Tab-separated table of C-alpha atoms in Angstrom:
chain	number	residue	atom	x	y	z
A	1	ASP	CA	0.268	9.211	17.324
A	2	VAL	CA	-0.302	5.657	15.461
A	3	LYS	CA	3.098	4.287	13.931
A	4	VAL	CA	4.794	1.900	11.727
A	5	THR	CA	8.284	1.665	12.374
A	6	GLN	CA	11.043	0.362	9.887
A	7	SER	CA	14.400	0.125	11.393
A	8	SER	CA	16.451	1.233	8.256
A	9	ARG	CA	15.021	4.178	5.594
A	10	TYR	CA	17.869	2.723	3.132
A	11	LEU	CA	20.118	-0.522	2.682
A	12	VAL	CA	23.533	-1.193	0.578
A	13	LYS	CA	23.970	-5.125	0.614
A	14	ARG	CA	26.225	-7.332	-1.511
A	15	THR	CA	24.264	-10.087	-3.130
A	16	GLY	CA	24.240	-13.146	-1.265
A	17	GLU	CA	23.942	-12.086	2.747
A	18	LYS	CA	21.586	-12.417	4.499
A	19	VAL	CA	19.553	-9.229	5.308
A	20	PHE	CA	17.039	-8.532	7.614
A	21	LEU	CA	15.125	-5.578	7.450
A	22	GLU	CA	12.355	-5.081	10.637
A	23	CYS	CA	8.795	-3.813	11.589
A	24	VAL	CA	7.250	-2.406	14.733
A	25	GLN	CA	3.831	-0.979	15.480
A	26	ASP	CA	2.839	0.953	18.627
A	27	MET	CA	-1.003	-0.197	18.210
A	28	ASP	CA	-1.035	-3.388	19.171
A	29	HIS	CA	-2.650	-5.104	15.822
A	30	GLU	CA	-2.920	-8.267	14.904
A	31	ASN	CA	-2.327	-8.383	11.483
A	32	MET	CA	0.904	-6.851	9.465
A	33	PHE	CA	1.869	-7.677	5.840
A	34	TRP	CA	5.395	-6.866	4.527
A	35	TYR	CA	4.865	-4.929	0.348
A	36	ARG	CA	7.388	-4.919	-2.342
A	37	GLN	CA	7.257	-1.923	-4.365
A	38	ASP	CA	8.847	-1.469	-7.849
A	39	PRO	CA	8.140	1.347	-10.292
A	40	GLY	CA	4.897	0.338	-12.766
A	41	LEU	CA	4.285	-3.124	-10.492
A	42	GLY	CA	2.950	-0.892	-7.585
A	43	LEU	CA	2.617	-2.933	-4.413
A	44	ARG	CA	2.784	-6.217	-4.047
A	45	LEU	CA	2.678	-8.699	-1.102
A	46	ILE	CA	5.436	-10.556	-0.339
A	47	TYR	CA	4.174	-11.634	3.291
A	48	PHE	CA	1.642	-11.366	6.060
A	49	SER	CA	0.812	-12.110	9.351
A	50	TYR	CA	-2.490	-12.663	11.090
A	51	ASP	CA	-0.803	-13.289	14.703
A	52	VAL	CA	1.978	-14.677	17.127
A	53	LYS	CA	4.380	-17.459	15.247
A	54	MET	CA	1.620	-17.007	12.179
A	55	LYS	CA	2.621	-16.282	8.092
A	56	GLU	CA	1.003	-16.146	5.185
A	57	LYS	CA	2.683	-16.345	1.971
A	58	GLY	CA	1.503	-13.534	-0.636
A	59	ASP	CA	2.224	-13.190	-3.911
A	60	ILE	CA	5.737	-12.988	-4.208
A	61	PRO	CA	7.000	-14.954	-1.349
A	62	GLU	CA	10.140	-16.394	-3.332
A	63	GLY	CA	13.346	-15.454	-2.252
A	64	TYR	CA	12.098	-13.782	0.914
A	65	SER	CA	10.847	-16.012	4.719
A	66	VAL	CA	9.413	-13.730	7.666
A	67	SER	CA	9.399	-14.337	11.529
A	68	ARG	CA	7.091	-12.942	14.141
A	69	GLU	CA	7.621	-13.216	17.811
A	70	LYS	CA	6.305	-11.082	19.054
A	71	LYS	CA	2.953	-9.361	18.433
A	72	GLU	CA	4.052	-5.572	17.773
A	73	ARG	CA	7.161	-6.776	15.624
A	74	PHE	CA	7.547	-8.369	12.048
A	75	SER	CA	10.884	-9.082	9.944
A	76	LEU	CA	11.037	-9.428	6.472
A	77	ILE	CA	14.199	-11.900	5.907
A	78	LEU	CA	15.864	-12.256	2.577
A	79	GLU	CA	17.484	-15.559	2.919
A	80	SER	CA	20.907	-14.605	-0.130
A	81	ALA	CA	20.220	-11.378	-1.098
A	82	SER	CA	19.916	-11.100	-5.032
A	83	THR	CA	20.057	-8.060	-6.837
A	84	ASN	CA	16.456	-8.436	-7.961
A	85	GLN	CA	16.078	-7.737	-4.815
A	86	THR	CA	16.718	-4.186	-4.854
A	87	SER	CA	13.599	-2.571	-3.967
A	88	MET	CA	11.082	-0.338	-2.363
A	89	TYR	CA	9.742	-2.290	1.094
A	90	LEU	CA	6.883	-1.259	2.652
A	91	CYS	CA	5.204	-2.909	5.946
A	92	ALA	CA	2.129	-2.339	7.000
A	93	SER	CA	-0.179	-2.958	10.253
A	94	THR	CA	-4.314	-3.045	10.481
A	95	MET	CA	-6.519	-4.651	13.418
A	96	GLN	CA	-8.438	-7.453	13.913
A	97	GLY	CA	-11.185	-8.230	11.091
A	98	ALA	CA	-11.866	-7.890	7.803
A	99	VAL	CA	-9.102	-5.326	6.519
A	100	GLY	CA	-11.918	-3.208	4.937
A	101	ASN	CA	-13.570	-2.077	8.172
A	102	THR	CA	-10.143	-0.900	9.081
A	103	GLU	CA	-7.107	1.438	8.247
A	104	ALA	CA	-3.658	0.053	7.214
A	105	PHE	CA	-1.050	2.132	8.943
A	106	PHE	CA	2.367	1.802	6.423
A	107	GLY	CA	5.919	2.367	7.758
A	108	GLN	CA	8.121	4.960	5.542
A	109	GLY	CA	9.296	1.974	3.556
A	110	THR	CA	13.006	0.761	3.344
A	111	ARG	CA	15.177	1.275	-0.163
A	112	LEU	CA	17.042	-1.815	-0.029
A	113	THR	CA	20.064	-1.705	-2.793
A	114	VAL	CA	21.919	-4.742	-3.930
A	115	VAL	CA	24.885	-4.634	-5.250
B	1	ALA	CA	-8.549	-13.417	-9.643
B	2	GLN	CA	-9.344	-10.190	-8.361
B	3	SER	CA	-6.944	-7.174	-9.842
B	4	VAL	CA	-7.108	-3.516	-9.859
B	5	THR	CA	-5.804	-1.895	-12.975
B	6	GLN	CA	-4.954	2.324	-12.755
B	7	PRO	CA	-4.854	2.941	-16.978
B	8	ASP	CA	-3.075	6.598	-16.229
B	9	ILE	CA	0.690	6.262	-15.375
B	10	HIS	CA	0.821	9.255	-14.980
B	11	ILE	CA	-0.711	12.806	-15.299
B	12	THR	CA	0.281	16.312	-15.402
B	13	VAL	CA	-1.972	19.217	-14.514
B	14	SER	CA	-2.043	22.709	-13.357
B	15	GLU	CA	-2.506	23.925	-10.255
B	16	GLY	CA	-6.633	24.889	-9.850
B	17	ALA	CA	-7.545	22.659	-12.739
B	18	SER	CA	-10.192	19.732	-11.268
B	19	LEU	CA	-8.133	16.600	-10.947
B	20	GLU	CA	-9.947	12.449	-12.200
B	21	LEU	CA	-7.538	9.447	-11.218
B	22	ARG	CA	-9.061	6.597	-13.192
B	23	CYS	CA	-9.681	2.789	-10.757
B	24	ASN	CA	-11.227	-0.513	-12.375
B	25	TYR	CA	-11.329	-3.570	-10.320
B	26	SER	CA	-12.085	-7.181	-11.191
B	27	TYR	CA	-14.460	-9.309	-8.913
B	28	GLY	CA	-17.586	-11.109	-8.291
B	29	ALA	CA	-18.362	-8.671	-5.444
B	30	THR	CA	-18.711	-5.570	-4.390
B	31	PRO	CA	-14.983	-5.607	-2.872
B	32	TYR	CA	-14.256	-2.600	-0.336
B	33	LEU	CA	-12.758	-0.043	-2.296
B	34	PHE	CA	-9.655	2.303	-0.600
B	35	TRP	CA	-7.570	5.221	-2.340
B	36	TYR	CA	-3.826	5.769	-0.820
B	37	VAL	CA	-1.384	8.830	-0.887
B	38	GLN	CA	1.647	8.234	-1.130
B	39	SER	CA	4.047	11.933	-0.980
B	40	PRO	CA	8.141	11.620	-1.702
B	41	GLY	CA	9.797	9.784	0.577
B	42	GLN	CA	6.620	9.257	3.229
B	43	GLY	CA	5.020	5.656	3.353
B	44	LEU	CA	1.007	5.803	2.146
B	45	GLN	CA	-1.976	7.422	3.932
B	46	LEU	CA	-5.503	6.493	4.087
B	47	LEU	CA	-7.407	9.423	1.535
B	48	LEU	CA	-10.722	7.673	1.248
B	49	LYS	CA	-12.699	4.325	1.568
B	50	TYR	CA	-15.848	3.222	0.366
B	51	PHE	CA	-17.841	0.192	1.751
B	52	SER	CA	-21.203	0.619	1.659
B	53	GLY	CA	-23.543	3.009	1.740
B	54	ASP	CA	-23.110	6.397	-0.604
B	55	THR	CA	-21.739	5.589	-3.632
B	56	LEU	CA	-19.774	9.393	-3.229
B	57	VAL	CA	-17.087	9.617	-0.836
B	58	GLN	CA	-15.719	12.450	0.824
B	59	GLY	CA	-12.121	11.854	2.326
B	60	ILE	CA	-9.495	13.529	3.457
B	61	LYS	CA	-7.312	16.747	2.197
B	62	GLY	CA	-10.099	17.221	0.031
B	63	PHE	CA	-11.550	14.804	-2.291
B	64	GLU	CA	-13.478	12.544	-3.076
B	65	ALA	CA	-14.330	9.162	-5.299
B	66	GLU	CA	-17.145	7.780	-7.019
B	67	PHE	CA	-18.395	3.786	-7.055
B	68	LYS	CA	-19.741	2.876	-10.098
B	69	ARG	CA	-21.043	-1.410	-9.962
B	70	SER	CA	-22.080	-0.840	-13.729
B	71	GLN	CA	-18.605	-0.193	-14.813
B	72	SER	CA	-16.364	-1.379	-12.051
B	73	SER	CA	-15.078	1.589	-10.581
B	74	PHE	CA	-13.755	4.301	-8.654
B	75	ASN	CA	-12.690	6.862	-9.590
B	76	LEU	CA	-10.145	9.759	-7.214
B	77	ARG	CA	-11.573	12.889	-7.846
B	78	LYS	CA	-10.908	17.030	-6.712
B	79	PRO	CA	-12.032	20.076	-7.830
B	80	SER	CA	-9.691	22.322	-7.729
B	81	VAL	CA	-5.717	20.542	-7.151
B	82	HIS	CA	-3.408	21.935	-5.210
B	83	TRP	CA	0.635	21.656	-5.741
B	84	SER	CA	1.460	19.789	-2.661
B	85	ASP	CA	-0.973	17.064	-3.825
B	86	ALA	CA	1.390	16.678	-6.659
B	87	ALA	CA	2.503	12.207	-5.626
B	88	GLU	CA	1.866	9.272	-6.351
B	89	TYR	CA	-2.221	7.900	-5.335
B	90	PHE	CA	-2.461	3.711	-5.493
B	91	CYS	CA	-6.399	2.592	-5.808
B	92	ALA	CA	-6.741	-0.923	-3.478
B	93	VAL	CA	-9.754	-3.097	-2.911
B	94	ALA	CA	-10.553	-6.038	0.347
B	95	PRO	CA	-12.187	-8.377	-1.176
B	96	ASN	CA	-13.323	-10.238	1.547
B	97	THR	CA	-9.737	-10.791	3.752
B	98	ASP	CA	-8.366	-9.262	5.379
B	99	LYS	CA	-5.556	-9.729	2.345
B	100	LEU	CA	-5.240	-5.363	0.178
B	101	ILE	CA	-4.411	-5.715	-3.512
B	102	PHE	CA	-3.095	-2.342	-4.819
B	103	GLY	CA	-3.105	-0.788	-8.193
B	104	THR	CA	0.216	0.184	-10.463
B	105	GLY	CA	-0.526	3.528	-8.941
B	106	THR	CA	-1.048	6.836	-10.802
B	107	ARG	CA	2.268	9.181	-10.983
B	108	LEU	CA	0.578	12.936	-10.808
B	109	GLN	CA	2.277	15.732	-11.087
B	110	VAL	CA	1.292	19.462	-10.814
B	111	PHE	CA	2.507	22.027	-12.801
B	112	PRO	CA	2.052	25.889	-11.420
Protein backbone atom coordinates (compact mmCIF):
# COMPACT_ATOMS: atom_id res chain seq x y z
CA ASP A 1 0.00 0.00 0.00
CA VAL A 2 1.48 3.29 -1.10
CA LYS A 3 2.00 5.81 1.57
CA VAL A 4 2.84 9.42 2.22
CA THR A 5 3.44 10.00 5.90
CA GLN A 6 3.50 13.34 7.66
CA SER A 7 5.24 13.21 11.00
CA SER A 8 2.62 15.08 13.01
CA ARG A 9 -1.17 15.33 12.76
CA TYR A 10 -1.37 18.29 15.11
CA LEU A 11 1.22 20.87 16.17
CA VAL A 12 1.01 23.91 18.38
CA LYS A 13 3.91 26.35 18.18
CA ARG A 14 4.66 29.80 19.50
CA THR A 15 5.15 32.87 17.39
CA GLY A 16 8.76 33.21 16.33
CA GLU A 17 9.62 29.54 16.70
CA LYS A 18 11.34 27.66 13.90
CA VAL A 19 9.03 24.85 12.81
CA PHE A 20 9.82 21.73 10.82
CA LEU A 21 7.12 19.72 9.07
CA GLU A 22 8.34 16.37 7.82
CA CYS A 23 7.01 14.25 4.98
CA VAL A 24 8.18 10.81 3.90
CA GLN A 25 7.00 8.74 0.94
CA ASP A 26 7.74 5.10 0.28
CA MET A 27 6.92 4.99 -3.45
CA ASP A 28 10.30 6.12 -4.82
CA HIS A 29 8.58 9.17 -6.30
CA GLU A 30 10.70 11.91 -7.78
CA ASN A 31 8.26 14.77 -7.23
CA MET A 32 7.14 16.05 -3.86
CA PHE A 33 4.94 18.99 -2.96
CA TRP A 34 3.85 21.07 0.01
CA TYR A 35 0.42 22.69 0.04
CA ARG A 36 -1.45 24.67 2.64
CA GLN A 37 -5.21 24.32 2.88
CA ASP A 38 -7.41 27.10 4.22
CA PRO A 39 -11.20 27.33 4.23
CA GLY A 40 -12.48 29.03 1.12
CA LEU A 41 -9.04 29.10 -0.49
CA GLY A 42 -8.58 25.44 -1.38
CA LEU A 43 -5.05 24.09 -1.66
CA ARG A 44 -2.27 26.51 -2.46
CA LEU A 45 1.17 25.32 -3.52
CA ILE A 46 4.02 26.47 -1.29
CA TYR A 47 7.04 24.64 -2.72
CA PHE A 48 7.78 21.58 -4.79
CA SER A 49 10.78 19.47 -5.63
CA TYR A 50 11.61 17.38 -8.69
CA ASP A 51 14.70 15.76 -7.31
CA VAL A 52 17.02 15.60 -4.38
CA LYS A 53 18.43 19.01 -3.46
CA MET A 54 16.18 20.67 -6.04
CA LYS A 55 13.31 22.97 -5.15
CA GLU A 56 10.94 25.32 -6.89
CA LYS A 57 8.75 28.05 -5.45
CA GLY A 58 5.06 27.59 -5.70
CA ASP A 59 2.40 30.27 -5.43
CA ILE A 60 2.89 31.27 -1.79
CA PRO A 61 6.52 30.62 -0.75
CA GLU A 62 6.95 33.66 1.48
CA GLY A 63 7.82 32.75 5.05
CA TYR A 64 8.67 29.16 4.13
CA SER A 65 11.67 27.17 2.99
CA VAL A 66 12.15 23.51 2.14
CA SER A 67 14.79 20.83 2.29
CA ARG A 68 15.17 17.66 0.30
CA GLU A 69 18.34 15.84 1.22
CA LYS A 70 16.97 12.38 0.43
CA LYS A 71 14.57 11.29 -2.25
CA GLU A 72 11.95 10.01 0.15
CA ARG A 73 11.89 12.98 2.51
CA PHE A 74 10.69 16.54 1.93
CA SER A 75 10.70 18.99 4.81
CA LEU A 76 8.84 22.27 5.09
CA ILE A 77 10.44 24.87 7.33
CA LEU A 78 8.82 27.90 8.89
CA GLU A 79 11.80 30.04 9.76
CA SER A 80 9.89 32.21 12.24
CA ALA A 81 6.34 31.07 12.72
CA SER A 82 3.59 33.66 12.65
CA THR A 83 -0.09 33.42 13.47
CA ASN A 84 -1.05 33.79 9.80
CA GLN A 85 0.70 30.50 9.16
CA THR A 86 -1.90 28.68 11.23
CA SER A 87 -3.28 26.23 8.69
CA MET A 88 -3.54 22.65 7.46
CA TYR A 89 -0.41 21.56 5.60
CA LEU A 90 -0.56 18.74 3.07
CA CYS A 91 2.34 16.89 1.51
CA ALA A 92 2.00 15.05 -1.81
CA SER A 93 4.16 13.03 -4.15
CA THR A 94 4.00 11.89 -7.77
CA MET A 95 6.10 9.93 -10.19
CA GLN A 96 8.35 11.82 -12.55
CA GLY A 97 6.91 13.12 -15.76
CA ALA A 98 3.88 15.21 -16.55
CA VAL A 99 1.74 15.09 -13.46
CA GLY A 100 -1.25 14.58 -15.68
CA ASN A 101 -0.06 11.06 -16.31
CA THR A 102 0.21 10.11 -12.70
CA GLU A 103 -1.80 10.22 -9.54
CA ALA A 104 -0.75 12.50 -6.71
CA PHE A 105 -0.68 10.75 -3.34
CA PHE A 106 -1.33 12.85 -0.28
CA GLY A 107 -0.45 12.60 3.36
CA GLN A 108 -3.11 13.02 6.01
CA GLY A 109 -2.09 16.54 6.76
CA THR A 110 -0.59 18.45 9.66
CA ARG A 111 -2.80 20.96 11.39
CA LEU A 112 -0.48 23.68 12.66
CA THR A 113 -1.60 26.27 15.17
CA VAL A 114 0.69 29.20 15.90
CA VAL A 115 -0.11 31.02 19.11
CA ALA B 1 -2.85 32.48 -15.63
CA GLN B 2 -4.32 29.04 -15.19
CA SER B 3 -7.14 28.84 -12.69
CA VAL B 4 -9.86 26.54 -11.46
CA THR B 5 -13.26 27.72 -10.28
CA GLN B 6 -15.66 25.76 -8.16
CA PRO B 7 -18.64 28.10 -7.82
CA ASP B 8 -20.45 26.13 -5.11
CA ILE B 9 -18.87 26.40 -1.68
CA HIS B 10 -21.40 24.18 0.06
CA ILE B 11 -24.03 21.77 -1.29
CA THR B 12 -26.60 19.83 0.67
CA VAL B 13 -28.46 16.85 -0.80
CA SER B 14 -30.66 14.10 0.52
CA GLU B 15 -29.38 10.55 0.51
CA GLY B 16 -30.40 8.86 -2.74
CA ALA B 17 -30.62 12.11 -4.66
CA SER B 18 -28.45 12.86 -7.67
CA LEU B 19 -25.43 15.12 -7.42
CA GLU B 20 -23.56 17.45 -9.72
CA LEU B 21 -20.55 19.48 -8.60
CA ARG B 22 -19.38 22.18 -10.96
CA CYS B 23 -15.85 22.94 -12.07
CA ASN B 24 -14.61 25.44 -14.65
CA TYR B 25 -11.03 26.00 -15.67
CA SER B 26 -9.15 28.70 -17.43
CA TYR B 27 -6.38 27.55 -19.70
CA GLY B 28 -5.41 28.01 -23.35
CA ALA B 29 -5.26 24.34 -24.22
CA THR B 30 -6.94 21.29 -22.78
CA PRO B 31 -5.25 20.49 -19.52
CA TYR B 32 -5.26 17.29 -17.57
CA LEU B 33 -8.28 17.40 -15.24
CA PHE B 34 -8.88 15.73 -11.90
CA TRP B 35 -11.37 15.37 -9.10
CA TYR B 36 -10.15 14.62 -5.59
CA VAL B 37 -12.15 13.90 -2.45
CA GLN B 38 -11.16 14.70 1.12
CA SER B 39 -13.04 12.91 3.86
CA PRO B 40 -12.97 14.49 7.33
CA GLY B 41 -9.53 14.24 8.89
CA GLN B 42 -8.06 12.60 5.81
CA GLY B 43 -5.76 13.49 2.97
CA LEU B 44 -6.97 13.78 -0.60
CA GLN B 45 -7.91 10.75 -2.68
CA LEU B 46 -8.16 10.71 -6.46
CA LEU B 47 -11.71 10.06 -7.72
CA LEU B 48 -11.08 10.28 -11.45
CA LYS B 49 -9.02 12.00 -14.13
CA TYR B 50 -9.29 13.09 -17.75
CA PHE B 51 -6.40 13.10 -20.17
CA SER B 52 -7.92 12.76 -23.63
CA GLY B 53 -10.39 10.68 -25.59
CA ASP B 54 -13.83 9.88 -24.29
CA THR B 55 -15.17 12.99 -22.58
CA LEU B 56 -17.15 11.01 -20.02
CA VAL B 57 -14.85 9.41 -17.47
CA GLN B 58 -15.72 6.94 -14.77
CA GLY B 59 -14.14 6.99 -11.36
CA ILE B 60 -14.25 5.23 -8.07
CA LYS B 61 -17.22 5.15 -5.69
CA GLY B 62 -19.71 5.47 -8.53
CA PHE B 63 -18.63 8.95 -9.61
CA GLU B 64 -18.29 10.17 -13.17
CA ALA B 65 -17.30 13.44 -14.78
CA GLU B 66 -17.85 14.97 -18.18
CA PHE B 67 -15.37 17.19 -19.95
CA LYS B 68 -16.95 19.90 -22.09
CA ARG B 69 -14.39 21.82 -24.06
CA SER B 70 -16.84 24.46 -25.26
CA GLN B 71 -17.74 25.34 -21.69
CA SER B 72 -14.29 24.76 -20.16
CA SER B 73 -16.02 22.59 -17.61
CA PHE B 74 -15.40 19.28 -15.91
CA ASN B 75 -18.43 18.62 -13.72
CA LEU B 76 -18.60 15.72 -11.31
CA ARG B 77 -21.77 13.64 -11.06
CA LYS B 78 -23.23 10.77 -9.12
CA PRO B 79 -26.72 9.37 -9.77
CA SER B 80 -27.49 8.44 -6.16
CA VAL B 81 -25.61 9.89 -3.21
CA HIS B 82 -24.79 7.86 -0.12
CA TRP B 83 -24.29 9.29 3.36
CA SER B 84 -20.63 8.24 3.17
CA ASP B 85 -20.12 10.65 0.26
CA ALA B 86 -20.21 13.59 2.65
CA ALA B 87 -16.79 15.18 2.20
CA GLU B 88 -15.01 18.03 0.49
CA TYR B 89 -14.43 17.74 -3.24
CA PHE B 90 -11.66 19.45 -5.14
CA CYS B 91 -11.32 19.93 -8.86
CA ALA B 92 -7.74 20.28 -10.12
CA VAL B 93 -5.90 20.91 -13.35
CA ALA B 94 -2.37 20.12 -14.45
CA PRO B 95 -1.66 22.44 -17.38
CA ASN B 96 1.55 20.99 -18.72
CA THR B 97 3.99 20.76 -15.87
CA ASP B 98 4.39 18.78 -12.74
CA LYS B 99 2.09 21.09 -10.80
CA LEU B 100 -1.49 20.60 -9.76
CA ILE B 101 -3.68 23.68 -9.46
CA PHE B 102 -6.68 23.21 -7.19
CA GLY B 103 -10.03 24.87 -6.95
CA THR B 104 -11.36 26.18 -3.65
CA GLY B 105 -13.41 23.07 -2.98
CA THR B 106 -17.08 22.19 -2.51
CA ARG B 107 -18.26 20.80 0.78
CA LEU B 108 -20.98 18.19 0.37
CA GLN B 109 -23.44 17.51 3.16
CA VAL B 110 -25.80 14.54 2.90
CA PHE B 111 -29.06 14.34 4.84
CA PRO B 112 -30.68 10.98 5.59
